[in-house]
CSV table of C-alpha atoms in Angstrom, one decimal:
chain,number,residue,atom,x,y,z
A,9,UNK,CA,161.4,-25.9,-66.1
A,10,UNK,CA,160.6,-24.2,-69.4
A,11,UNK,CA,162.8,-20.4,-69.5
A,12,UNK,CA,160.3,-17.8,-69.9
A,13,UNK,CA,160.5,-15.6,-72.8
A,14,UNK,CA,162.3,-12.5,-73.7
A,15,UNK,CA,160.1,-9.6,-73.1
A,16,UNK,CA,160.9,-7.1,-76.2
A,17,UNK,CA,161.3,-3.3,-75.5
A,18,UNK,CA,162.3,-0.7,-78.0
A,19,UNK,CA,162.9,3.2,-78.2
A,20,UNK,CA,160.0,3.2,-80.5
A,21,UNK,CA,157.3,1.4,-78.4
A,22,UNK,CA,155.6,4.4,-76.9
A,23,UNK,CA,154.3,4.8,-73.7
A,24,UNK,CA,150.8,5.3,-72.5
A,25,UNK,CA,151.3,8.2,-71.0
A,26,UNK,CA,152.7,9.8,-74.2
A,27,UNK,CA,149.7,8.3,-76.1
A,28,UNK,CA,146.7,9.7,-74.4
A,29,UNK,CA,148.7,12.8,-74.0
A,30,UNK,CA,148.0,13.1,-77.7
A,31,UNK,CA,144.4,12.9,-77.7
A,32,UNK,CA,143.9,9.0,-78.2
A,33,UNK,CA,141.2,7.2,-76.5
A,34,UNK,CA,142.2,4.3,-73.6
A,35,UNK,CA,140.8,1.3,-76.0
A,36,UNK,CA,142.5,2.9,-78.8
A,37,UNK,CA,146.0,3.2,-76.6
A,38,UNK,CA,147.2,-0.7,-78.2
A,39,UNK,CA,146.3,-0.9,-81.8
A,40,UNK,CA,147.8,3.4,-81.3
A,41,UNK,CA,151.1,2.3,-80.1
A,42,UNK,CA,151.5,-0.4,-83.0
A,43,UNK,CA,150.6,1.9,-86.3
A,44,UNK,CA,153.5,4.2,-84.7
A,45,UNK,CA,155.9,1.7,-84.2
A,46,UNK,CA,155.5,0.9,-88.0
A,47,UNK,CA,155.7,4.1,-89.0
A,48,UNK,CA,159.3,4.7,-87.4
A,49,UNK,CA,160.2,2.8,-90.2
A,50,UNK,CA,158.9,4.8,-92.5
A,51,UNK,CA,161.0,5.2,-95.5
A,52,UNK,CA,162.0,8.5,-95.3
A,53,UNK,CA,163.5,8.3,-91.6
A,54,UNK,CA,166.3,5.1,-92.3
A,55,UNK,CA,166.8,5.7,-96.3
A,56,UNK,CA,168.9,8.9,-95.7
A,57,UNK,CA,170.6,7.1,-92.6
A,58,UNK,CA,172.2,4.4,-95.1
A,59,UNK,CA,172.7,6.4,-98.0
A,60,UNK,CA,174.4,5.0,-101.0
A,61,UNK,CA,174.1,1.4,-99.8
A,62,UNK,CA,170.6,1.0,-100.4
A,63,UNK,CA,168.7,2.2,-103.6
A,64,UNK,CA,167.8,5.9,-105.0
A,65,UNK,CA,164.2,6.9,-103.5
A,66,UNK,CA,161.9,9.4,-104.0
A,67,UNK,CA,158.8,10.3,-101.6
A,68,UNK,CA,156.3,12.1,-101.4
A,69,UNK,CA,153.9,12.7,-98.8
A,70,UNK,CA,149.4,11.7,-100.0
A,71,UNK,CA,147.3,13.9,-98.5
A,72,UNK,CA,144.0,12.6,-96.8
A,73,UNK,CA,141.8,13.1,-99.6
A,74,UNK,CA,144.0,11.4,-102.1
A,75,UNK,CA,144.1,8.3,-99.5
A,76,UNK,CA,140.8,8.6,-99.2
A,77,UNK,CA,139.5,8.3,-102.9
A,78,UNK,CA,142.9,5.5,-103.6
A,79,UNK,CA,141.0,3.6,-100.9
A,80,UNK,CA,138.0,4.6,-102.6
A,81,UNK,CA,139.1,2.8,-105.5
A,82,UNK,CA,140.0,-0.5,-104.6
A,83,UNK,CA,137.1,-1.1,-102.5
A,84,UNK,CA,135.5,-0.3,-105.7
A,85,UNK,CA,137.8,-2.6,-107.4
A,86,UNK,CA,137.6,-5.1,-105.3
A,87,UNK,CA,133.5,-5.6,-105.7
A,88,UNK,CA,134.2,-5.3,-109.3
A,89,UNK,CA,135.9,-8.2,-109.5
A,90,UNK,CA,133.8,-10.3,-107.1
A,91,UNK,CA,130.9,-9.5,-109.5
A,92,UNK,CA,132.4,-11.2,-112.5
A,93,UNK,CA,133.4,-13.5,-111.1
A,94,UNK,CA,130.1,-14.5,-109.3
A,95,UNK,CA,128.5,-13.7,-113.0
A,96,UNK,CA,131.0,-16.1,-114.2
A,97,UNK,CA,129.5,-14.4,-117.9
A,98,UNK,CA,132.0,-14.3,-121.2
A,99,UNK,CA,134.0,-11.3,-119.2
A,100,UNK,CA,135.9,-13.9,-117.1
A,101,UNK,CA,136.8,-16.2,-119.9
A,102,UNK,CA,140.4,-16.2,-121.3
A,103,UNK,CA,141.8,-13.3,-122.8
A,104,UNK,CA,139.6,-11.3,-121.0
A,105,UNK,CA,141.7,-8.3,-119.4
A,106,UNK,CA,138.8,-7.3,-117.2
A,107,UNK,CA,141.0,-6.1,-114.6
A,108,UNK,CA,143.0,-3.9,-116.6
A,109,UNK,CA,139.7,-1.8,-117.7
A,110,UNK,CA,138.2,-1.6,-114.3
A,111,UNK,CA,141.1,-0.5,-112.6
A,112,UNK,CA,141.7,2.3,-115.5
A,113,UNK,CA,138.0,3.3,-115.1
A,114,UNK,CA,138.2,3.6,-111.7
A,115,UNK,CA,141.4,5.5,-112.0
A,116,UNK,CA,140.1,8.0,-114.9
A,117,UNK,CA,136.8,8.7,-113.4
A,118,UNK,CA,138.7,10.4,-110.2
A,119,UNK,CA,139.3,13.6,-110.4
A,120,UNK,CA,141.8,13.0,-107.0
A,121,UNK,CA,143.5,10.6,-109.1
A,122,UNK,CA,144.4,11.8,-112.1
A,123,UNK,CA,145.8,14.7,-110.1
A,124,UNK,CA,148.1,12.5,-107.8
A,125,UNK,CA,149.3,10.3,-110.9
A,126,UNK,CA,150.2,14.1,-112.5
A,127,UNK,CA,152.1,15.2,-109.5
A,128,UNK,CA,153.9,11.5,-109.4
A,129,UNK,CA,155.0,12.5,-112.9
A,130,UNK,CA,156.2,15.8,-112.0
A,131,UNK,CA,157.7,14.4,-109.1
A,132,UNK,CA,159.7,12.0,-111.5
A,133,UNK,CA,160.8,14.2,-114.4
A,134,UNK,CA,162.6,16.5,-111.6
A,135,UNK,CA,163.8,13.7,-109.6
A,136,UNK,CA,166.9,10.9,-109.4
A,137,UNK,CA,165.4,8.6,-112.1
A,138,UNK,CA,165.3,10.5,-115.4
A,139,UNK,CA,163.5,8.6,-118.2
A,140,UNK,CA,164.0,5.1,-115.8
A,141,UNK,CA,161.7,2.4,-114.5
A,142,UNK,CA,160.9,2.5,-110.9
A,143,UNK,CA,158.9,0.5,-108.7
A,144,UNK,CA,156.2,2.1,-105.6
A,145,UNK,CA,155.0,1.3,-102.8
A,146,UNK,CA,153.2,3.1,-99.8
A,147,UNK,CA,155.9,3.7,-96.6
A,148,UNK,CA,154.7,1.0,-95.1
A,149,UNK,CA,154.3,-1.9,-97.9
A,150,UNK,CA,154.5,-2.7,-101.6
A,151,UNK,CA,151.6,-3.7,-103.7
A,152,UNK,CA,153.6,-7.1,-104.6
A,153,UNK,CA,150.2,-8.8,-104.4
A,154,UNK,CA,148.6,-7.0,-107.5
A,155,UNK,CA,149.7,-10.1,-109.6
A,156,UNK,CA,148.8,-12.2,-107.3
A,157,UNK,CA,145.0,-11.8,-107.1
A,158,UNK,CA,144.7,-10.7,-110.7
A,159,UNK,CA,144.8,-13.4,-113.2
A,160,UNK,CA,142.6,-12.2,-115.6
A,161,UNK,CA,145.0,-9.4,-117.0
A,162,UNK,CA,146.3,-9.7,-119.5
A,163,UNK,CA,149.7,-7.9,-118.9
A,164,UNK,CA,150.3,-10.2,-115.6
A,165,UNK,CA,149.7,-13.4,-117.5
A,166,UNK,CA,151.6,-12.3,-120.5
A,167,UNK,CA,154.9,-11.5,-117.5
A,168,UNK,CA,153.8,-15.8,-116.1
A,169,UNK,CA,154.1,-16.9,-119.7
A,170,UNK,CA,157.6,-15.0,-120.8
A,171,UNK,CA,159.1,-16.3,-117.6
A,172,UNK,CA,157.4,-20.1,-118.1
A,173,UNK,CA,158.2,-20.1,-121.4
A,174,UNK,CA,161.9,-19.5,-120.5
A,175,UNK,CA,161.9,-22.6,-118.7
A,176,UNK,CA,164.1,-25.7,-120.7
A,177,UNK,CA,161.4,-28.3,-122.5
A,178,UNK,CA,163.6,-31.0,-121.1
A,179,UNK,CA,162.0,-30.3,-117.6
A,180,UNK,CA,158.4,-30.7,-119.1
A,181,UNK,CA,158.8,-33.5,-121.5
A,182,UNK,CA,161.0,-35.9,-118.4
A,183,UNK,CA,158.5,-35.0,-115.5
A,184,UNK,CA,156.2,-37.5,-116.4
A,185,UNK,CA,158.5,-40.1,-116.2
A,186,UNK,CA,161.0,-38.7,-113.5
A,187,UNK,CA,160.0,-37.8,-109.6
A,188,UNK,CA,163.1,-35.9,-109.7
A,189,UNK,CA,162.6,-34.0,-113.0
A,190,UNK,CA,159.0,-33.5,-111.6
A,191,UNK,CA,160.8,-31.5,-108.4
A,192,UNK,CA,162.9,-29.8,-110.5
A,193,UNK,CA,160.2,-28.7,-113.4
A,194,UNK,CA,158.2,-26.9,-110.0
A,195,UNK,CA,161.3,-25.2,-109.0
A,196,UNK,CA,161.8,-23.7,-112.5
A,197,UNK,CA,157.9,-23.0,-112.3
A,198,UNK,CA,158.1,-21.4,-108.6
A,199,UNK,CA,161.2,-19.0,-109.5
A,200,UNK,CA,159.4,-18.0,-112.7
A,201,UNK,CA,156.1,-17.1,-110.7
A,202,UNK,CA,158.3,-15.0,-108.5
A,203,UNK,CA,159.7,-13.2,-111.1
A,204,UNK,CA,156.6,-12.6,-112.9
A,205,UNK,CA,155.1,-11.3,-109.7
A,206,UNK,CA,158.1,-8.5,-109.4
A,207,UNK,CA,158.5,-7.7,-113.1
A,208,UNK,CA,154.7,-6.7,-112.2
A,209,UNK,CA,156.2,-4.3,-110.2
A,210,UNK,CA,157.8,-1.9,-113.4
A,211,UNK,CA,156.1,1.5,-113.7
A,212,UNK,CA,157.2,4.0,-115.6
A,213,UNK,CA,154.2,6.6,-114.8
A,214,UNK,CA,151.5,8.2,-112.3
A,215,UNK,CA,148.7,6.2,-114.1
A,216,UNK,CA,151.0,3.1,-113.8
A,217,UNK,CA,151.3,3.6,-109.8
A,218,UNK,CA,148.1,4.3,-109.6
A,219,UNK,CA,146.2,1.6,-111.3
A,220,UNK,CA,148.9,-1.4,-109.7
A,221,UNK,CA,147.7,0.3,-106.3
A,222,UNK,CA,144.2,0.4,-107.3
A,223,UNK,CA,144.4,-3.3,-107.8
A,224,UNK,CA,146.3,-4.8,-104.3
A,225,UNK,CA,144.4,-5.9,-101.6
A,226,UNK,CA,147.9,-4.9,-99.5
A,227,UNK,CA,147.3,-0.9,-100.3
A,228,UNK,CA,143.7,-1.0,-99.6
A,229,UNK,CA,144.6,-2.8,-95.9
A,230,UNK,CA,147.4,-0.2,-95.1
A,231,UNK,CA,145.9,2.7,-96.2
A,232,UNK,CA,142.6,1.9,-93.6
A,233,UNK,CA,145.2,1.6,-90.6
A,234,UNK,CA,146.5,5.0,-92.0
A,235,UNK,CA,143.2,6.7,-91.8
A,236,UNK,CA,141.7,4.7,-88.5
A,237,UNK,CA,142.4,7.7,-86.7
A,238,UNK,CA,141.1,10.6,-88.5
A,239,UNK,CA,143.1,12.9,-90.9
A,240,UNK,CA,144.3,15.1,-87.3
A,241,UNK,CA,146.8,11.8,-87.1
A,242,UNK,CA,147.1,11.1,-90.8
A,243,UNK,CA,149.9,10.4,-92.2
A,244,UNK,CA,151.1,8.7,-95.3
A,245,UNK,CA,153.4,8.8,-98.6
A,246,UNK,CA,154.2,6.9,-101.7
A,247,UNK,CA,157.7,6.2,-102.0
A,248,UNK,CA,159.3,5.5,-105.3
A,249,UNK,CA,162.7,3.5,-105.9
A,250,UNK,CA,165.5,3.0,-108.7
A,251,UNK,CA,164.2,0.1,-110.7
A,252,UNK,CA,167.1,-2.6,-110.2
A,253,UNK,CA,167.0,-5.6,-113.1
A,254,UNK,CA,169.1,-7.7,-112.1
A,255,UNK,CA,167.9,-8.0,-108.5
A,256,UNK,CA,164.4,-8.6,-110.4
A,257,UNK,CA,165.8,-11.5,-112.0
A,258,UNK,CA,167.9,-13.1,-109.2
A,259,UNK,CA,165.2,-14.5,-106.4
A,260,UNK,CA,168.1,-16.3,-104.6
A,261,UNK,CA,170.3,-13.1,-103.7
A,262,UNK,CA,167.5,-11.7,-101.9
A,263,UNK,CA,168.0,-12.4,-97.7
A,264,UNK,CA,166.0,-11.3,-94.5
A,265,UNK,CA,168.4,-10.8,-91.5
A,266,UNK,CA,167.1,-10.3,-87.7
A,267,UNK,CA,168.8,-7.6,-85.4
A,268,UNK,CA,168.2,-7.3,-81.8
A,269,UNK,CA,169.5,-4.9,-79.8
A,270,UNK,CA,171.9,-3.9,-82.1
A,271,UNK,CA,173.1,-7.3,-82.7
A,272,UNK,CA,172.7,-9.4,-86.2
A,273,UNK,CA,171.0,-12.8,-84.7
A,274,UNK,CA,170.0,-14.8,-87.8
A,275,UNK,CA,169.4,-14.9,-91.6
A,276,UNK,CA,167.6,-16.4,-94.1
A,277,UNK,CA,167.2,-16.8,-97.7
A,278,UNK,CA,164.0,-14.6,-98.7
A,279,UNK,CA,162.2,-16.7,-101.2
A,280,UNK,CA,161.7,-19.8,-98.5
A,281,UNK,CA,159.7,-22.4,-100.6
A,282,UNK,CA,163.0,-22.4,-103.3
A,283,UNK,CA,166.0,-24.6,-103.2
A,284,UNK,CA,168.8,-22.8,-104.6
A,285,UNK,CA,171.9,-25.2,-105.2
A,286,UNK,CA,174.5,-22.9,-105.2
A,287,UNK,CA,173.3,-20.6,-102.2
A,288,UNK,CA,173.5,-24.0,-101.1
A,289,UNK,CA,176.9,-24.4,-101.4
A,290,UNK,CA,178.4,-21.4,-100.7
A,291,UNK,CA,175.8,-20.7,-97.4
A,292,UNK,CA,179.0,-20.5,-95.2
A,293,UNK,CA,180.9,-17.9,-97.2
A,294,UNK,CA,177.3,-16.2,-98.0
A,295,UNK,CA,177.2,-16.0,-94.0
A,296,UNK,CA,180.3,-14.5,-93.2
A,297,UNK,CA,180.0,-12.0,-95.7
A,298,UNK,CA,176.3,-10.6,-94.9
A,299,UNK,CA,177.5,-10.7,-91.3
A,300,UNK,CA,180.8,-8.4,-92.3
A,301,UNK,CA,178.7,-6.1,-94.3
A,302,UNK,CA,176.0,-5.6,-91.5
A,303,UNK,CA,178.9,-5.3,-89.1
A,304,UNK,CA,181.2,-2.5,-91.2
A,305,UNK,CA,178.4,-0.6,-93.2
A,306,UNK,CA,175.0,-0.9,-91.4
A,307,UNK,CA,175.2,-1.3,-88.0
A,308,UNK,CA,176.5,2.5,-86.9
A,309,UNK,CA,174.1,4.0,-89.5
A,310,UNK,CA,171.6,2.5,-87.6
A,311,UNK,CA,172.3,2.7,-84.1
A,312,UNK,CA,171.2,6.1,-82.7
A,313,UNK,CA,167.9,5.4,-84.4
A,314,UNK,CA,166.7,1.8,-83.9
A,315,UNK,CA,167.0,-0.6,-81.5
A,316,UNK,CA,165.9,-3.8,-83.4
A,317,UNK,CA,164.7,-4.2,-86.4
A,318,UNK,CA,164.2,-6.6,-89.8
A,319,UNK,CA,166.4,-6.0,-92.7
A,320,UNK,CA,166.3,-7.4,-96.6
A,321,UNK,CA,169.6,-7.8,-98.1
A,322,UNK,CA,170.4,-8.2,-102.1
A,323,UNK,CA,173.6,-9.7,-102.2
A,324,UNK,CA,175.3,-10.0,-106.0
A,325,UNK,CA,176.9,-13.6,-105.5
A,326,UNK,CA,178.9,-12.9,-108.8
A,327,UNK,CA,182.3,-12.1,-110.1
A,328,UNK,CA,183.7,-10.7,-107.0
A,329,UNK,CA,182.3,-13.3,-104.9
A,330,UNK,CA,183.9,-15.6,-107.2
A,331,UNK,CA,187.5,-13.8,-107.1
A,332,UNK,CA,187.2,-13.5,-103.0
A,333,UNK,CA,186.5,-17.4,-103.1
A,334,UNK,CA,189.9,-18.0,-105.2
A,335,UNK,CA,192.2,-15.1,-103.6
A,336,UNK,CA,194.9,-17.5,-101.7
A,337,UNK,CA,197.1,-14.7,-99.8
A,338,UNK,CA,195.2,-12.7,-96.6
A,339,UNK,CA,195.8,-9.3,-98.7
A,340,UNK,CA,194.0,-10.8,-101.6
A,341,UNK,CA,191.7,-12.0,-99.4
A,342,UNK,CA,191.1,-8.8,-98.1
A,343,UNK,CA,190.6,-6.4,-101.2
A,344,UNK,CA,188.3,-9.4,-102.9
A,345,UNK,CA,185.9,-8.9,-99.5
A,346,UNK,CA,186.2,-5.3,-99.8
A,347,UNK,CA,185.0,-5.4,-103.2
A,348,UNK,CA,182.4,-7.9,-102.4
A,349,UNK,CA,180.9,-5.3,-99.8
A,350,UNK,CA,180.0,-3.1,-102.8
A,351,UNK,CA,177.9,-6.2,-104.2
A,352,UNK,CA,175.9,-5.8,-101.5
A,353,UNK,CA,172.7,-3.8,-100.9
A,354,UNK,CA,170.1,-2.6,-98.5
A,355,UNK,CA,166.8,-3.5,-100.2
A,356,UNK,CA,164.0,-2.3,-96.6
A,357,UNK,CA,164.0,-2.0,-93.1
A,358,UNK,CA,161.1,-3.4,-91.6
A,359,UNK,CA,159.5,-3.8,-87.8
A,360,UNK,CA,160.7,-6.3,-85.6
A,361,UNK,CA,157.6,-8.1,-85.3
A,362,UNK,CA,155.7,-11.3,-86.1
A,363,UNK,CA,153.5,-9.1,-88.7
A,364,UNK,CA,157.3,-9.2,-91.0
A,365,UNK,CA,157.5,-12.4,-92.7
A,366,UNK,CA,160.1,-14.7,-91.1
A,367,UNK,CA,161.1,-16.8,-94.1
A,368,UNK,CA,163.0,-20.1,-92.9
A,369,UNK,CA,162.5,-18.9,-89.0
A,370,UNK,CA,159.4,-18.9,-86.4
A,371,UNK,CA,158.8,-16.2,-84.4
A,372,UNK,CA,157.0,-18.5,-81.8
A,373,UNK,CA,159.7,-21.3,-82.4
A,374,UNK,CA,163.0,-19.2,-82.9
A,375,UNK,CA,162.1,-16.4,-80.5
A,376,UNK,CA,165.0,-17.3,-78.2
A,377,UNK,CA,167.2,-17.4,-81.1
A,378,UNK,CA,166.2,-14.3,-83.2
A,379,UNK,CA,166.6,-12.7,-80.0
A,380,UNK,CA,170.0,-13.4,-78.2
A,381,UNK,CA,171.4,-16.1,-81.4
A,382,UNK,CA,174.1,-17.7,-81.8
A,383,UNK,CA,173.9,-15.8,-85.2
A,384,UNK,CA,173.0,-18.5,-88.5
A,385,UNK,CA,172.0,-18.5,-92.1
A,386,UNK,CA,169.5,-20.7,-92.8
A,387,UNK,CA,168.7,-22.1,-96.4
A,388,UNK,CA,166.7,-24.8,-98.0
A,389,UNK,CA,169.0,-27.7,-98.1
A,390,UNK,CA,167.8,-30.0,-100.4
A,391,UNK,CA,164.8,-30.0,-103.5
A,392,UNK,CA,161.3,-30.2,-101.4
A,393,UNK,CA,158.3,-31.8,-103.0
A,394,UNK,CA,155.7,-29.6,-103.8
A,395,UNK,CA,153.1,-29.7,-106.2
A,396,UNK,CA,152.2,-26.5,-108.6
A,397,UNK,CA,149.2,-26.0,-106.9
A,398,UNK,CA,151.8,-25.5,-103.4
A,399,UNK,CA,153.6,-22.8,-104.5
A,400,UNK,CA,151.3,-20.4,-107.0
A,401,UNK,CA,148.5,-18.4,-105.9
A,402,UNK,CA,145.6,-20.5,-106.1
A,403,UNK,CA,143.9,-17.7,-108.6
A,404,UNK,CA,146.6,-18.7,-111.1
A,405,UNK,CA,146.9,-22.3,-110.6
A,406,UNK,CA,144.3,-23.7,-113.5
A,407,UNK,CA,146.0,-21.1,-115.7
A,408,UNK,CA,149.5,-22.7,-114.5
A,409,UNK,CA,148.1,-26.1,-115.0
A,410,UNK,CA,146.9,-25.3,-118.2
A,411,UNK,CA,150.4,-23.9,-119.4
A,412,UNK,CA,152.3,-27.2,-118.1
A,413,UNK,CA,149.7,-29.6,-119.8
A,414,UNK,CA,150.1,-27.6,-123.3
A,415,UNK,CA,153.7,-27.5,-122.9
A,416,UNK,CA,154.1,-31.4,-122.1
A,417,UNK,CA,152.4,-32.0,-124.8
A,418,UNK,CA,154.3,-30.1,-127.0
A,419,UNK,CA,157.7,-31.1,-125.6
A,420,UNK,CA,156.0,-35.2,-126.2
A,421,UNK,CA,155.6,-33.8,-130.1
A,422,UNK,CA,159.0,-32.2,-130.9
A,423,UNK,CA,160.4,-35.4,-129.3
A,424,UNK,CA,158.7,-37.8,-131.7
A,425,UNK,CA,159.2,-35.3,-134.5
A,426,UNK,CA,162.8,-35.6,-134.1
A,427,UNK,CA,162.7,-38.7,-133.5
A,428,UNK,CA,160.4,-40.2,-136.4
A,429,UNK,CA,162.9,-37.7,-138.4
A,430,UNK,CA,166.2,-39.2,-137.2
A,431,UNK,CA,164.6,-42.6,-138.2
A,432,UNK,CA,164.2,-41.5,-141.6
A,433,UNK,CA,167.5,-40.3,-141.8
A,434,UNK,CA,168.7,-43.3,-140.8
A,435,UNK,CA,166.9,-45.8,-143.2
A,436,UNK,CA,167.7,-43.5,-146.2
A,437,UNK,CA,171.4,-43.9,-145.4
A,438,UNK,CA,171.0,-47.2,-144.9
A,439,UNK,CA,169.1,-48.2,-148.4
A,440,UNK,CA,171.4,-45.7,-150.0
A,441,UNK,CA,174.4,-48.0,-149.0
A,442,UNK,CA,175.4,-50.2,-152.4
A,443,UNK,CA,175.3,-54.0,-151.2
A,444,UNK,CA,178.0,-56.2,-153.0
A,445,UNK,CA,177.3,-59.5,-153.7
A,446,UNK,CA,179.3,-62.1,-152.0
């Protein structure tokens, strides 16, 4: 007989009774209940609960009319877009930074705007960051997709290119003769994507945040289920964080961890389609230690105000992992994990829902499991094979093919330059060599 499933209950869920009480239609009572579930995890409720184990933040609450003309804009944005594209004139050729000049048109010809970017200035000069990057994001997503769907500016290609062009020639001049060079040139490719995609990310201004919201189809989504019910039941802010490089730059020490009822059920690694050897090979240790870290410095913060809930980790598996890994004696042991606990980080808190991303776990599947456990860490054990076209945006994949097919070829030239010069070498030596007769 197949057990039937967990039914899931939370402090947050509100009832009916509380919901009509507050002026919302019957029909309206379900889709009502969900937008106020996600915004008890609004960033300004669990940031000050965890305090200096997550990242400095900033927010500041968008009135309805700046929602409404940000909206506004990507719409606008949006059907800009689709027109050149249908056009398919000279604007949408290469080089073309199309979406740079529409989303800065749209930007400077509201008045709204240019005020809110102002106030976003304002807000930084007097704030925690100083003269510092940061990234944005509305309380209840980041525009992370801006990249994504723009391949025609410039900037976003230029970030693609600097991280490809990072990338050993080895891996492009073997791949056409080595399945497992292949694999590992489309790793290199995938984890430079991703980095591209949060180096995209950066702002250091109002106009910055503005524009990169202008442009994601993520903004435009949230800010609709924002407004669905009238500016009486609006509300909304942006939220701006510490801009952290190195986490930026390390894909593999991000991880999404599952807590139900208090109790830490599962993990994964965040980036799911990436094999990662030495996550890989330190998966048990990395276990233990986001498990003592959840268990010691989250876990109490969190209590009197959610139930269950989704939570990213960025865990620094450097130096002091390294010395924890080598102490020998328990007391070693013991001030190495205490030092690893300060390499780790609380990146969001999200809903416990199958609208957050589940990474190397199924909701449907795993319910059991991200509900009750036994607690695991799950990882991508071995190299998958994927093709380019698996794991980038399909918008970017003839500009991804493009850059593999130049680089091949150039990696193919510089080996038959060298090697046509080391022949030359050689034969000069050898006719230089005096031959004695016998």
């Amino acid at each position: 007989v197949r057990a039937r499933a967990m039914a899931f209950h939370d402090r947050n869920w509100l009832s009916k009774k509380e919901i009509l009480s507050r002026g919302i239609t019957e029909q309206h009572v379900a889709s009502y209940r969900l937008n106020q579930y996600r915004k008890s995890f609004a960033v300004k409720t669990w940031v000050p609960l965890l305090g200096d184990i997550t990242f400095r933040t900033i927010s500041l609450d968008l009135s309805f009319e700046e929602a409404c003309a940000l909206k506004s804009a990507c719409s606008r944005y949006n059907s800009m877009q689709l027109e050149r594209r249908r056009r398919a004139t000279a604007d949408n050729k290469d080089g073309d930074d199309g979406g740079t000049h529409d989303a800065r048109k749209l930007f400077l010809e509201s008045k709204v705007l240019v005020s809110l970017a102002e106030r976003i200035d304002k807000v930084i000069s007097e704030g925690k960051f100083g003269q510092k990057a940061f990234m944005a994001k509305l309380d209840t997503r980041s525009p992370k997709d801006a990249l994504t769907y723009n391949s025609n500016v410039i900037r976003y290609r230029r970030l693609v290119e600097g991280e490809f062009d990072c990338i050993s020639s080895l891996y492009f001049l073997l791949s056409s003769f080595s399945k497992t060079m292949e694999e590992a040139m489309t790793r290199e490719i995938t984890l430079g994507f991703i980095r591209a995609q949060n180096k995209a990310l950066k702002l250091r201004s109002g106009s910055d945040l503005v524009q990169l919201f202008i442009r994601s189809f993520r903004i435009q989504e949230d800010l609709g289920t924002c407004m669905w019910y009238g500016e009486e039941h609006f509300e909304a802010q942006i939220v701006l964080r510490e801009w952290d490089e190195w986490a930026c730059a390390h894909p593999e020490a991000e991880f999404r961890c599952f807590v139900h009822k208090g109790h830490l059920t599962a993990a994964t690694q965040y980036f799911s389609s990436c094999y990662f050897p030495e996550l890989h090979a330190r998966r048990v240790e990395t276990a233990e230690k986001i498990a003592c870290f959840f268990e010691k410095k989250v876990k109490e913060k969190l209590a009197d105000t959610y139930d269950s809930y989704v939570i990213d980790f960025l865990v620094d598996m450097g130096s002091a992992w390294n010395k924890a890994a080598r102490s020998t004696t328990d007391a070693k042991k013991k001030c190495a994990q205490e030092r690893t606990e300060e390499s780790i980080r609380v990146i969001e808190l999200n809903t416990y829902e199958s609208y957050t991303g589940s990474g190397l776990f199924s909701w449907r599947q795993d319910r059991q499991l991200l509900m009750q456990g036994p607690y695991e860490l799950r990882v991508v054990e071995k190299p998958t094979r994927v093709k380019v076209e698996d794991v980038v945006a399909k918008k970017w994949v003839p500009f991804v093919e493009n850059y593999v097919r130049n680089r091949k070829n150039l990696a193919l030239q510089q080996s038959l330059m060298f090697l046509i010069a080391g022949a030359t070498l050689f034969l000069k030596f050898v006719y230089s060599v005096p031959h004695h007769p016998s």
